[in-house]
Amino acid sequence: MTTQCHRVILDVGSNVESAGVRVRVVGYVREAPSLAEGETAFAQSEHVRRWAADAGHHLIATCQDGRDPTQPLGRDGFRALLDIARSGSADALVVSDLSVLSPDKVMQEIMLDHVRGLGLTIVSTNEAD
């Protein structure tokens, strides 16, 4: 993959930006309903993996949700991510783009607030986020 990953910290002053601190990160990817609506889960996971490697952080897991249109709320991967956060095993969530959480901005904010409430810093590898 030749796309350069960028880091954007959404929580100011987090330990993710601290020099020399190795952070435990969990990635989250979601298969888009079609290729016209977003990157494949594989491409998203490569952005996450590359960001963690370039930043010197430890990627402990990547949680994935599929694109089953009949189950829009069947987010087993996101629930697994929340379980990891509750267990205290991760310090940050990394996504390739905030739209991976949801294409709906209001739902994105709800999800971001929930993740922050569990103590995770949110990182997007997309410079536009």
CSV table of N, CA, C and O in Angstrom, one decimal:
chain,number,residue,atom,x,y,z
A,1,MET,N,0.9,-1.2,0.0
A,1,MET,CA,0.0,0.0,0.0
A,1,MET,C,0.9,1.2,0.0
A,1,MET,O,1.8,1.3,0.8
A,2,THR,N,0.6,2.2,-0.9
A,2,THR,CA,1.5,3.3,-1.0
A,2,THR,C,0.9,4.6,-0.4
A,2,THR,O,1.6,5.6,-0.4
A,3,THR,N,-0.3,4.5,0.1
A,3,THR,CA,-0.9,5.7,0.7
A,3,THR,C,-0.1,6.0,2.0
A,3,THR,O,0.1,5.1,2.9
A,4,GLN,N,0.2,7.3,2.2
A,4,GLN,CA,0.9,7.7,3.4
A,4,GLN,C,-0.2,7.9,4.5
A,4,GLN,O,-1.2,8.5,4.3
A,5,CYS,N,0.1,7.4,5.7
A,5,CYS,CA,-0.8,7.6,6.8
A,5,CYS,C,-0.4,8.8,7.6
A,5,CYS,O,0.7,9.1,7.8
A,6,HIS,N,-1.4,9.5,8.0
A,6,HIS,CA,-1.2,10.7,8.8
A,6,HIS,C,-1.9,10.5,10.2
A,6,HIS,O,-2.8,9.8,10.3
A,7,ARG,N,-1.4,11.1,11.2
A,7,ARG,CA,-2.0,11.0,12.5
A,7,ARG,C,-2.7,12.3,12.9
A,7,ARG,O,-2.1,13.4,12.7
A,8,VAL,N,-3.9,12.2,13.4
A,8,VAL,CA,-4.6,13.3,13.8
A,8,VAL,C,-5.1,13.0,15.2
A,8,VAL,O,-5.9,12.0,15.3
A,9,ILE,N,-4.8,13.7,16.2
A,9,ILE,CA,-5.2,13.4,17.5
A,9,ILE,C,-6.4,14.2,17.8
A,9,ILE,O,-6.4,15.4,17.7
A,10,LEU,N,-7.5,13.5,18.3
A,10,LEU,CA,-8.7,14.2,18.5
A,10,LEU,C,-8.9,14.6,20.0
A,10,LEU,O,-9.8,15.3,20.3
A,11,ASP,N,-8.0,14.1,20.9
A,11,ASP,CA,-8.1,14.4,22.3
A,11,ASP,C,-6.8,15.2,22.6
A,11,ASP,O,-5.7,14.6,22.6
A,12,VAL,N,-6.8,16.5,22.8
A,12,VAL,CA,-5.6,17.3,23.0
A,12,VAL,C,-4.9,16.9,24.2
A,12,VAL,O,-5.5,16.6,25.3
A,13,GLY,N,-3.6,16.9,24.1
A,13,GLY,CA,-2.7,16.6,25.3
A,13,GLY,C,-2.7,15.1,25.7
A,13,GLY,O,-2.3,14.8,26.8
A,14,SER,N,-3.0,14.3,24.8
A,14,SER,CA,-3.1,12.8,25.2
A,14,SER,C,-1.7,12.3,25.2
A,14,SER,O,-0.7,12.8,24.7
A,15,ASN,N,-1.6,11.1,25.8
A,15,ASN,CA,-0.3,10.4,26.0
A,15,ASN,C,0.1,9.8,24.6
A,15,ASN,O,1.2,9.4,24.5
A,16,VAL,N,-0.8,9.8,23.6
A,16,VAL,CA,-0.4,9.3,22.3
A,16,VAL,C,0.6,10.1,21.6
A,16,VAL,O,1.5,9.7,20.9
A,17,GLU,N,0.6,11.5,21.9
A,17,GLU,CA,1.5,12.4,21.3
A,17,GLU,C,2.8,12.5,22.1
A,17,GLU,O,3.8,13.0,21.6
A,18,SER,N,2.8,12.0,23.3
A,18,SER,CA,4.0,12.1,24.1
A,18,SER,C,5.2,11.4,23.5
A,18,SER,O,5.1,10.2,23.1
A,19,ALA,N,6.3,12.0,23.4
A,19,ALA,CA,7.5,11.4,22.8
A,19,ALA,C,8.0,10.2,23.6
A,19,ALA,O,8.1,10.3,24.8
A,20,GLY,N,8.3,9.2,22.9
A,20,GLY,CA,8.8,8.0,23.6
A,20,GLY,C,7.9,7.1,24.3
A,20,GLY,O,8.3,6.1,24.9
A,21,VAL,N,6.6,7.5,24.4
A,21,VAL,CA,5.6,6.6,25.1
A,21,VAL,C,5.1,5.6,24.1
A,21,VAL,O,4.5,6.0,23.1
A,22,ARG,N,5.2,4.3,24.5
A,22,ARG,CA,4.6,3.3,23.6
A,22,ARG,C,3.2,3.0,24.1
A,22,ARG,O,3.0,2.7,25.3
A,23,VAL,N,2.2,3.3,23.2
A,23,VAL,CA,0.8,3.2,23.6
A,23,VAL,C,0.2,1.9,23.0
A,23,VAL,O,0.5,1.5,21.9
A,24,ARG,N,-0.7,1.3,23.8
A,24,ARG,CA,-1.5,0.2,23.3
A,24,ARG,C,-2.7,0.7,22.5
A,24,ARG,O,-3.5,1.4,23.1
A,25,VAL,N,-2.7,0.3,21.2
A,25,VAL,CA,-3.8,0.8,20.4
A,25,VAL,C,-4.7,-0.4,19.9
A,25,VAL,O,-4.2,-1.5,19.7
A,26,VAL,N,-5.9,-0.1,19.7
A,26,VAL,CA,-6.8,-1.0,19.1
A,26,VAL,C,-7.4,-0.4,17.8
A,26,VAL,O,-7.7,0.8,17.8
A,27,GLY,N,-7.4,-1.1,16.7
A,27,GLY,CA,-7.9,-0.6,15.5
A,27,GLY,C,-9.4,-1.0,15.3
A,27,GLY,O,-9.8,-2.0,15.8
A,28,TYR,N,-10.1,-0.2,14.5
A,28,TYR,CA,-11.4,-0.5,14.1
A,28,TYR,C,-11.6,-0.3,12.7
A,28,TYR,O,-11.3,0.8,12.1
A,29,VAL,N,-12.2,-1.3,12.0
A,29,VAL,CA,-12.4,-1.2,10.5
A,29,VAL,C,-13.9,-1.7,10.3
A,29,VAL,O,-14.4,-2.5,11.0
A,30,ARG,N,-14.5,-1.1,9.3
A,30,ARG,CA,-15.8,-1.5,8.9
A,30,ARG,C,-15.9,-1.5,7.4
A,30,ARG,O,-15.6,-0.6,6.7
A,31,GLU,N,-16.3,-2.7,6.9
A,31,GLU,CA,-16.5,-2.8,5.4
A,31,GLU,C,-17.5,-1.9,4.9
A,31,GLU,O,-18.6,-1.9,5.5
A,32,ALA,N,-17.2,-1.1,3.9
A,32,ALA,CA,-18.2,-0.2,3.4
A,32,ALA,C,-19.3,-0.9,2.6
A,32,ALA,O,-19.0,-2.0,2.1
A,33,PRO,N,-20.5,-0.4,2.5
A,33,PRO,CA,-21.5,-1.1,1.7
A,33,PRO,C,-21.1,-1.4,0.3
A,33,PRO,O,-21.5,-2.4,-0.3
A,34,SER,N,-20.3,-0.5,-0.3
A,34,SER,CA,-19.8,-0.7,-1.7
A,34,SER,C,-18.4,0.0,-1.8
A,34,SER,O,-18.1,0.8,-1.0
A,35,LEU,N,-17.7,-0.4,-2.8
A,35,LEU,CA,-16.4,0.2,-3.0
A,35,LEU,C,-16.5,1.7,-3.3
A,35,LEU,O,-15.6,2.5,-3.0
A,36,ALA,N,-17.6,2.1,-3.8
A,36,ALA,CA,-17.8,3.5,-4.1
A,36,ALA,C,-18.0,4.4,-2.8
A,36,ALA,O,-17.9,5.6,-2.8
A,37,GLU,N,-18.4,3.7,-1.7
A,37,GLU,CA,-18.7,4.4,-0.5
A,37,GLU,C,-17.6,4.3,0.5
A,37,GLU,O,-17.7,4.7,1.7
A,38,GLY,N,-16.4,3.8,0.2
A,38,GLY,CA,-15.3,3.7,1.1
A,38,GLY,C,-14.3,2.6,0.8
A,38,GLY,O,-14.5,1.8,-0.1
A,39,GLU,N,-13.2,2.6,1.6
A,39,GLU,CA,-12.2,1.6,1.4
A,39,GLU,C,-12.6,0.3,1.9
A,39,GLU,O,-13.4,0.2,2.8
A,40,THR,N,-11.9,-0.7,1.4
A,40,THR,CA,-12.1,-2.1,1.9
A,40,THR,C,-11.6,-2.2,3.4
A,40,THR,O,-10.8,-1.4,3.8
A,41,ALA,N,-12.1,-3.2,4.1
A,41,ALA,CA,-11.6,-3.4,5.4
A,41,ALA,C,-10.1,-3.6,5.5
A,41,ALA,O,-9.4,-3.2,6.4
A,42,PHE,N,-9.6,-4.4,4.4
A,42,PHE,CA,-8.2,-4.6,4.4
A,42,PHE,C,-7.4,-3.3,4.2
A,42,PHE,O,-6.4,-3.1,4.9
A,43,ALA,N,-7.8,-2.4,3.4
A,43,ALA,CA,-7.1,-1.2,3.2
A,43,ALA,C,-7.1,-0.3,4.5
A,43,ALA,O,-6.1,0.3,4.9
A,44,GLN,N,-8.3,-0.3,5.1
A,44,GLN,CA,-8.4,0.4,6.4
A,44,GLN,C,-7.5,-0.2,7.4
A,44,GLN,O,-6.8,0.6,8.2
A,45,SER,N,-7.4,-1.5,7.5
A,45,SER,CA,-6.5,-2.1,8.5
A,45,SER,C,-5.1,-1.9,8.2
A,45,SER,O,-4.3,-1.8,9.1
A,46,GLU,N,-4.7,-1.7,6.9
A,46,GLU,CA,-3.3,-1.4,6.6
A,46,GLU,C,-3.0,0.0,7.0
A,46,GLU,O,-1.9,0.3,7.5
A,47,HIS,N,-3.9,1.0,6.9
A,47,HIS,CA,-3.7,2.3,7.4
A,47,HIS,C,-3.5,2.3,8.9
A,47,HIS,O,-2.5,3.0,9.4
A,48,VAL,N,-4.3,1.5,9.6
A,48,VAL,CA,-4.1,1.4,11.1
A,48,VAL,C,-2.8,0.8,11.4
A,48,VAL,O,-2.1,1.3,12.3
A,49,ARG,N,-2.5,-0.3,10.8
A,49,ARG,CA,-1.3,-1.0,11.1
A,49,ARG,C,0.0,-0.2,10.8
A,49,ARG,O,0.9,-0.1,11.6
A,50,ARG,N,-0.1,0.5,9.7
A,50,ARG,CA,1.1,1.4,9.3
A,50,ARG,C,1.2,2.5,10.3
A,50,ARG,O,2.3,2.9,10.7
A,51,TRP,N,0.1,3.1,10.7
A,51,TRP,CA,0.2,4.2,11.7
A,51,TRP,C,0.8,3.8,13.0
A,51,TRP,O,1.7,4.4,13.5
A,52,ALA,N,0.3,2.6,13.5
A,52,ALA,CA,0.9,2.1,14.7
A,52,ALA,C,2.4,1.8,14.6
A,52,ALA,O,3.2,2.2,15.5
A,53,ALA,N,2.8,1.2,13.5
A,53,ALA,CA,4.2,0.8,13.3
A,53,ALA,C,5.0,2.1,13.2
A,53,ALA,O,6.1,2.2,13.8
A,54,ASP,N,4.6,3.1,12.4
A,54,ASP,CA,5.4,4.3,12.2
A,54,ASP,C,5.5,5.1,13.5
A,54,ASP,O,6.5,5.8,13.7
A,55,ALA,N,4.4,5.1,14.3
A,55,ALA,CA,4.4,5.8,15.5
A,55,ALA,C,5.1,5.1,16.7
A,55,ALA,O,5.4,5.6,17.7
A,56,GLY,N,5.5,3.8,16.4
A,56,GLY,CA,6.1,3.0,17.5
A,56,GLY,C,5.2,2.5,18.6
A,56,GLY,O,5.7,2.2,19.7
A,57,HIS,N,3.9,2.4,18.3
A,57,HIS,CA,3.0,1.9,19.2
A,57,HIS,C,2.6,0.5,19.0
A,57,HIS,O,3.0,-0.1,18.0
A,58,HIS,N,2.0,-0.1,20.0
A,58,HIS,CA,1.7,-1.6,20.0
A,58,HIS,C,0.2,-1.8,19.6
A,58,HIS,O,-0.7,-1.4,20.3
A,59,LEU,N,0.0,-2.3,18.4
A,59,LEU,CA,-1.4,-2.6,18.0
A,59,LEU,C,-1.8,-4.0,18.6
A,59,LEU,O,-1.3,-5.0,18.2
A,60,ILE,N,-2.7,-3.9,19.5
A,60,ILE,CA,-3.1,-5.1,20.2
A,60,ILE,C,-4.2,-5.9,19.6
A,60,ILE,O,-4.3,-7.1,19.7
A,61,ALA,N,-5.0,-5.2,18.8
A,61,ALA,CA,-6.1,-5.9,18.1
A,61,ALA,C,-6.7,-4.9,17.0
A,61,ALA,O,-6.6,-3.7,17.1
A,62,THR,N,-7.3,-5.5,16.0
A,62,THR,CA,-8.1,-4.8,15.1
A,62,THR,C,-9.5,-5.4,15.0
A,62,THR,O,-9.6,-6.6,14.7
A,63,CYS,N,-10.5,-4.7,15.4
A,63,CYS,CA,-11.9,-5.2,15.4
A,63,CYS,C,-12.5,-4.8,14.1
A,63,CYS,O,-12.3,-3.7,13.6
A,64,GLN,N,-13.3,-5.7,13.5
A,64,GLN,CA,-13.9,-5.4,12.2
A,64,GLN,C,-15.4,-5.7,12.2
A,64,GLN,O,-15.9,-6.7,12.8
A,65,ASP,N,-16.2,-4.9,11.5
A,65,ASP,CA,-17.6,-5.1,11.3
A,65,ASP,C,-17.7,-5.3,9.8
A,65,ASP,O,-17.0,-4.7,9.0
A,66,GLY,N,-18.7,-6.1,9.4
A,66,GLY,CA,-19.0,-6.4,8.0
A,66,GLY,C,-19.9,-5.4,7.4
A,66,GLY,O,-20.2,-4.3,8.0
A,67,ARG,N,-20.4,-5.7,6.2
A,67,ARG,CA,-21.2,-4.7,5.5
A,67,ARG,C,-22.6,-5.3,5.2
A,67,ARG,O,-23.3,-5.0,4.2
A,68,ASP,N,-23.1,-6.1,6.1
A,68,ASP,CA,-24.4,-6.8,5.9
A,68,ASP,C,-25.5,-5.7,6.0
A,68,ASP,O,-25.8,-5.2,7.1
A,69,PRO,N,-26.2,-5.3,4.9
A,69,PRO,CA,-27.2,-4.2,4.9
A,69,PRO,C,-28.4,-4.6,5.7
A,69,PRO,O,-29.2,-3.7,6.1
A,70,THR,N,-28.6,-5.9,6.0
A,70,THR,CA,-29.8,-6.3,6.7
A,70,THR,C,-29.6,-6.2,8.2
A,70,THR,O,-30.5,-6.3,9.0
A,71,GLN,N,-28.3,-5.9,8.7
A,71,GLN,CA,-28.0,-5.8,10.1
A,71,GLN,C,-27.2,-4.6,10.4
A,71,GLN,O,-26.1,-4.6,10.8
A,72,PRO,N,-27.8,-3.4,10.1
A,72,PRO,CA,-27.1,-2.1,10.3
A,72,PRO,C,-26.6,-1.9,11.8
A,72,PRO,O,-25.7,-1.2,12.0
A,73,LEU,N,-27.3,-2.5,12.7
A,73,LEU,CA,-26.9,-2.3,14.1
A,73,LEU,C,-26.1,-3.5,14.7
A,73,LEU,O,-25.8,-3.6,15.8
A,74,GLY,N,-25.9,-4.5,13.8
A,74,GLY,CA,-25.2,-5.7,14.3
A,74,GLY,C,-23.7,-5.5,14.4
A,74,GLY,O,-22.9,-6.1,13.7
A,75,ARG,N,-23.2,-4.6,15.2
A,75,ARG,CA,-21.8,-4.2,15.3
A,75,ARG,C,-21.0,-5.0,16.3
A,75,ARG,O,-20.6,-4.5,17.3
A,76,ASP,N,-20.8,-6.3,16.0
A,76,ASP,CA,-20.1,-7.2,16.8
A,76,ASP,C,-18.6,-6.7,17.0
A,76,ASP,O,-18.1,-6.7,18.1
A,77,GLY,N,-18.0,-6.2,15.9
A,77,GLY,CA,-16.7,-5.6,16.0
A,77,GLY,C,-16.6,-4.4,16.9
A,77,GLY,O,-15.7,-4.3,17.7
A,78,PHE,N,-17.5,-3.5,16.8
A,78,PHE,CA,-17.5,-2.3,17.7
A,78,PHE,C,-17.8,-2.7,19.1
A,78,PHE,O,-17.2,-2.2,20.0
A,79,ARG,N,-18.7,-3.7,19.4
A,79,ARG,CA,-18.9,-4.2,20.7
A,79,ARG,C,-17.6,-4.8,21.3
A,79,ARG,O,-17.3,-4.6,22.5
A,80,ALA,N,-16.9,-5.5,20.5
A,80,ALA,CA,-15.6,-6.1,20.9
A,80,ALA,C,-14.6,-5.0,21.3
A,80,ALA,O,-13.9,-5.1,22.3
A,81,LEU,N,-14.6,-3.9,20.5
A,81,LEU,CA,-13.7,-2.8,20.8
A,81,LEU,C,-14.1,-2.2,22.1
A,81,LEU,O,-13.2,-1.9,22.9
A,82,LEU,N,-15.4,-2.0,22.4
A,82,LEU,CA,-15.8,-1.5,23.7
A,82,LEU,C,-15.4,-2.4,24.8
A,82,LEU,O,-15.0,-1.9,25.9
A,83,ASP,N,-15.5,-3.7,24.6
A,83,ASP,CA,-15.1,-4.7,25.7
A,83,ASP,C,-13.6,-4.5,26.0
A,83,ASP,O,-13.1,-4.6,27.1
A,84,ILE,N,-12.8,-4.3,24.9
A,84,ILE,CA,-11.3,-4.1,25.1
A,84,ILE,C,-11.1,-2.8,25.9
A,84,ILE,O,-10.3,-2.8,26.8
A,85,ALA,N,-11.8,-1.8,25.5
A,85,ALA,CA,-11.7,-0.5,26.2
A,85,ALA,C,-12.1,-0.7,27.7
A,85,ALA,O,-11.4,-0.2,28.6
A,86,ARG,N,-13.2,-1.3,28.0
A,86,ARG,CA,-13.6,-1.6,29.4
A,86,ARG,C,-12.6,-2.4,30.2
A,86,ARG,O,-12.5,-2.2,31.4
A,87,SER,N,-11.9,-3.3,29.5
A,87,SER,CA,-10.9,-4.1,30.2
A,87,SER,C,-9.7,-3.3,30.6
A,87,SER,O,-8.8,-3.8,31.4
A,88,GLY,N,-9.5,-2.2,30.0
A,88,GLY,CA,-8.3,-1.4,30.3
A,88,GLY,C,-7.1,-1.9,29.5
A,88,GLY,O,-5.9,-1.5,29.8
A,89,SER,N,-7.3,-2.7,28.5
A,89,SER,CA,-6.2,-3.2,27.7
A,89,SER,C,-5.6,-2.3,26.6
A,89,SER,O,-4.6,-2.6,26.0
A,90,ALA,N,-6.3,-1.2,26.3
A,90,ALA,CA,-5.9,-0.3,25.3
A,90,ALA,C,-5.9,1.2,25.8
A,90,ALA,O,-6.7,1.5,26.7
A,91,ASP,N,-5.1,2.0,25.1
A,91,ASP,CA,-5.1,3.4,25.5
A,91,ASP,C,-5.7,4.3,24.4
A,91,ASP,O,-6.1,5.4,24.6
A,92,ALA,N,-5.7,3.8,23.2
A,92,ALA,CA,-6.2,4.6,22.0
A,92,ALA,C,-6.9,3.7,21.0
A,92,ALA,O,-6.7,2.5,20.9
A,93,LEU,N,-7.9,4.3,20.3
A,93,LEU,CA,-8.6,3.7,19.2
A,93,LEU,C,-8.0,4.4,17.9
A,93,LEU,O,-7.9,5.6,17.9
A,94,VAL,N,-7.7,3.6,16.9
A,94,VAL,CA,-7.2,4.1,15.6
A,94,VAL,C,-8.1,3.7,14.5
A,94,VAL,O,-8.4,2.5,14.4
A,95,VAL,N,-8.6,4.7,13.7
A,95,VAL,CA,-9.4,4.4,12.6
A,95,VAL,C,-8.7,5.1,11.4
A,95,VAL,O,-8.0,6.0,11.5
A,96,SER,N,-9.0,4.6,10.2
A,96,SER,CA,-8.5,5.2,9.0
A,96,SER,C,-9.2,6.4,8.6
A,96,SER,O,-8.6,7.3,7.9
A,97,ASP,N,-10.4,6.6,9.0
A,97,ASP,CA,-11.2,7.7,8.7
A,97,ASP,C,-12.4,7.7,9.7
A,97,ASP,O,-12.9,6.6,10.0
A,98,LEU,N,-12.9,8.9,10.1
A,98,LEU,CA,-14.0,8.9,11.1
A,98,LEU,C,-15.3,8.3,10.5
A,98,LEU,O,-16.1,7.8,11.2
A,99,SER,N,-15.4,8.3,9.2
A,99,SER,CA,-16.6,7.8,8.5
A,99,SER,C,-16.7,6.2,8.7
A,99,SER,O,-17.7,5.6,8.5
A,100,VAL,N,-15.6,5.6,9.1
A,100,VAL,CA,-15.6,4.2,9.4
A,100,VAL,C,-16.6,3.9,10.6
A,100,VAL,O,-17.3,2.9,10.6
A,101,LEU,N,-16.6,4.8,11.5
A,101,LEU,CA,-17.5,4.7,12.6
A,101,LEU,C,-19.0,4.7,12.2
A,101,LEU,O,-19.8,3.9,12.5
A,102,SER,N,-19.3,5.7,11.4
A,102,SER,CA,-20.6,5.9,10.8
A,102,SER,C,-20.5,7.0,9.8
A,102,SER,O,-19.9,8.0,10.0
A,103,PRO,N,-21.3,6.9,8.7
A,103,PRO,CA,-21.3,8.0,7.7
A,103,PRO,C,-22.1,9.2,8.2
A,103,PRO,O,-22.0,10.3,7.8
A,104,ASP,N,-23.0,8.9,9.2
A,104,ASP,CA,-23.8,9.9,9.9
A,104,ASP,C,-23.0,10.7,10.9
A,104,ASP,O,-22.5,10.1,11.9
A,105,LYS,N,-22.8,12.0,10.8
A,105,LYS,CA,-22.0,12.8,11.7
A,105,LYS,C,-22.5,12.8,13.1
A,105,LYS,O,-21.7,12.7,14.1
A,106,VAL,N,-23.8,12.8,13.3
A,106,VAL,CA,-24.4,12.7,14.7
A,106,VAL,C,-24.1,11.4,15.3
A,106,VAL,O,-23.6,11.3,16.5
A,107,MET,N,-24.2,10.3,14.6
A,107,MET,CA,-23.9,9.0,15.1
A,107,MET,C,-22.4,8.9,15.4
A,107,MET,O,-22.0,8.3,16.4
A,108,GLN,N,-21.5,9.5,14.5
A,108,GLN,CA,-20.1,9.5,14.8
A,108,GLN,C,-19.8,10.2,16.2
A,108,GLN,O,-19.0,9.7,16.9
A,109,GLU,N,-20.4,11.3,16.4
A,109,GLU,CA,-20.2,12.0,17.7
A,109,GLU,C,-20.7,11.2,18.9
A,109,GLU,O,-20.0,11.2,19.9
A,110,ILE,N,-21.8,10.5,18.7
A,110,ILE,CA,-22.2,9.6,19.8
A,110,ILE,C,-21.2,8.5,20.1
A,110,ILE,O,-20.9,8.3,21.2
A,111,MET,N,-20.8,7.9,19.0
A,111,MET,CA,-19.8,6.8,19.2
A,111,MET,C,-18.5,7.3,19.7
A,111,MET,O,-17.9,6.7,20.6
A,112,LEU,N,-18.0,8.5,19.3
A,112,LEU,CA,-16.8,9.1,19.8
A,112,LEU,C,-16.9,9.4,21.2
A,112,LEU,O,-16.0,9.2,22.0
A,113,ASP,N,-18.0,10.0,21.6
A,113,ASP,CA,-18.2,10.3,23.0
A,113,ASP,C,-18.2,9.1,23.9
A,113,ASP,O,-17.6,9.1,25.0
A,114,HIS,N,-18.8,8.0,23.4
A,114,HIS,CA,-18.9,6.8,24.2
A,114,HIS,C,-17.4,6.2,24.4
A,114,HIS,O,-17.1,5.8,25.5
A,115,VAL,N,-16.7,6.2,23.3
A,115,VAL,CA,-15.3,5.7,23.3
A,115,VAL,C,-14.4,6.5,24.3
A,115,VAL,O,-13.7,6.0,25.1
A,116,ARG,N,-14.6,7.9,24.2
A,116,ARG,CA,-13.8,8.7,25.0
A,116,ARG,C,-14.2,8.5,26.5
A,116,ARG,O,-13.3,8.6,27.4
A,117,GLY,N,-15.5,8.3,26.7
A,117,GLY,CA,-15.9,8.0,28.1
A,117,GLY,C,-15.3,6.8,28.7
A,117,GLY,O,-15.3,6.6,29.9
A,118,LEU,N,-14.9,5.8,27.9
A,118,LEU,CA,-14.2,4.6,28.3
A,118,LEU,C,-12.7,4.8,28.5
A,118,LEU,O,-12.0,3.9,28.8
A,119,GLY,N,-12.2,6.1,28.2
A,119,GLY,CA,-10.8,6.4,28.5
A,119,GLY,C,-9.9,6.3,27.3
A,119,GLY,O,-8.7,6.4,27.4
A,120,LEU,N,-10.4,6.0,26.1
A,120,LEU,CA,-9.6,5.9,24.9
A,120,LEU,C,-9.4,7.2,24.2
A,120,LEU,O,-10.3,8.0,24.1
A,121,THR,N,-8.2,7.5,23.7
A,121,THR,CA,-7.9,8.6,22.8
A,121,THR,C,-8.3,8.1,21.4
A,121,THR,O,-8.0,6.9,21.1
A,122,ILE,N,-8.9,9.0,20.6
A,122,ILE,CA,-9.2,8.6,19.3
A,122,ILE,C,-8.3,9.2,18.3
A,122,ILE,O,-8.0,10.4,18.3
A,123,VAL,N,-7.8,8.3,17.4
A,123,VAL,CA,-6.8,8.7,16.4
A,123,VAL,C,-7.4,8.4,15.0
A,123,VAL,O,-7.8,7.2,14.8
A,124,SER,N,-7.3,9.3,14.1
A,124,SER,CA,-7.7,9.0,12.7
A,124,SER,C,-6.4,9.2,11.8
A,124,SER,O,-5.7,10.1,12.0
A,125,THR,N,-6.2,8.3,10.9
A,125,THR,CA,-5.0,8.4,10.0
A,125,THR,C,-5.3,9.3,8.9
A,125,THR,O,-4.4,9.5,8.1
A,126,ASN,N,-6.5,9.8,8.7
A,126,ASN,CA,-6.9,10.7,7.7
A,126,ASN,C,-6.7,12.1,8.0
A,126,ASN,O,-7.2,12.6,9.0
A,127,GLU,N,-5.8,12.8,7.3
A,127,GLU,CA,-5.5,14.2,7.6
A,127,GLU,C,-6.7,15.1,7.6
A,127,GLU,O,-6.7,16.1,8.4
A,128,ALA,N,-7.7,14.8,6.8
A,128,ALA,CA,-8.9,15.7,6.7
A,128,ALA,C,-9.7,15.6,8.0
A,128,ALA,O,-10.5,16.5,8.2
A,129,ASP,N,-9.6,14.6,8.8
A,129,ASP,CA,-10.4,14.5,10.0
A,129,ASP,C,-9.8,15.4,11.0
A,129,ASP,O,-10.3,15.8,12.0
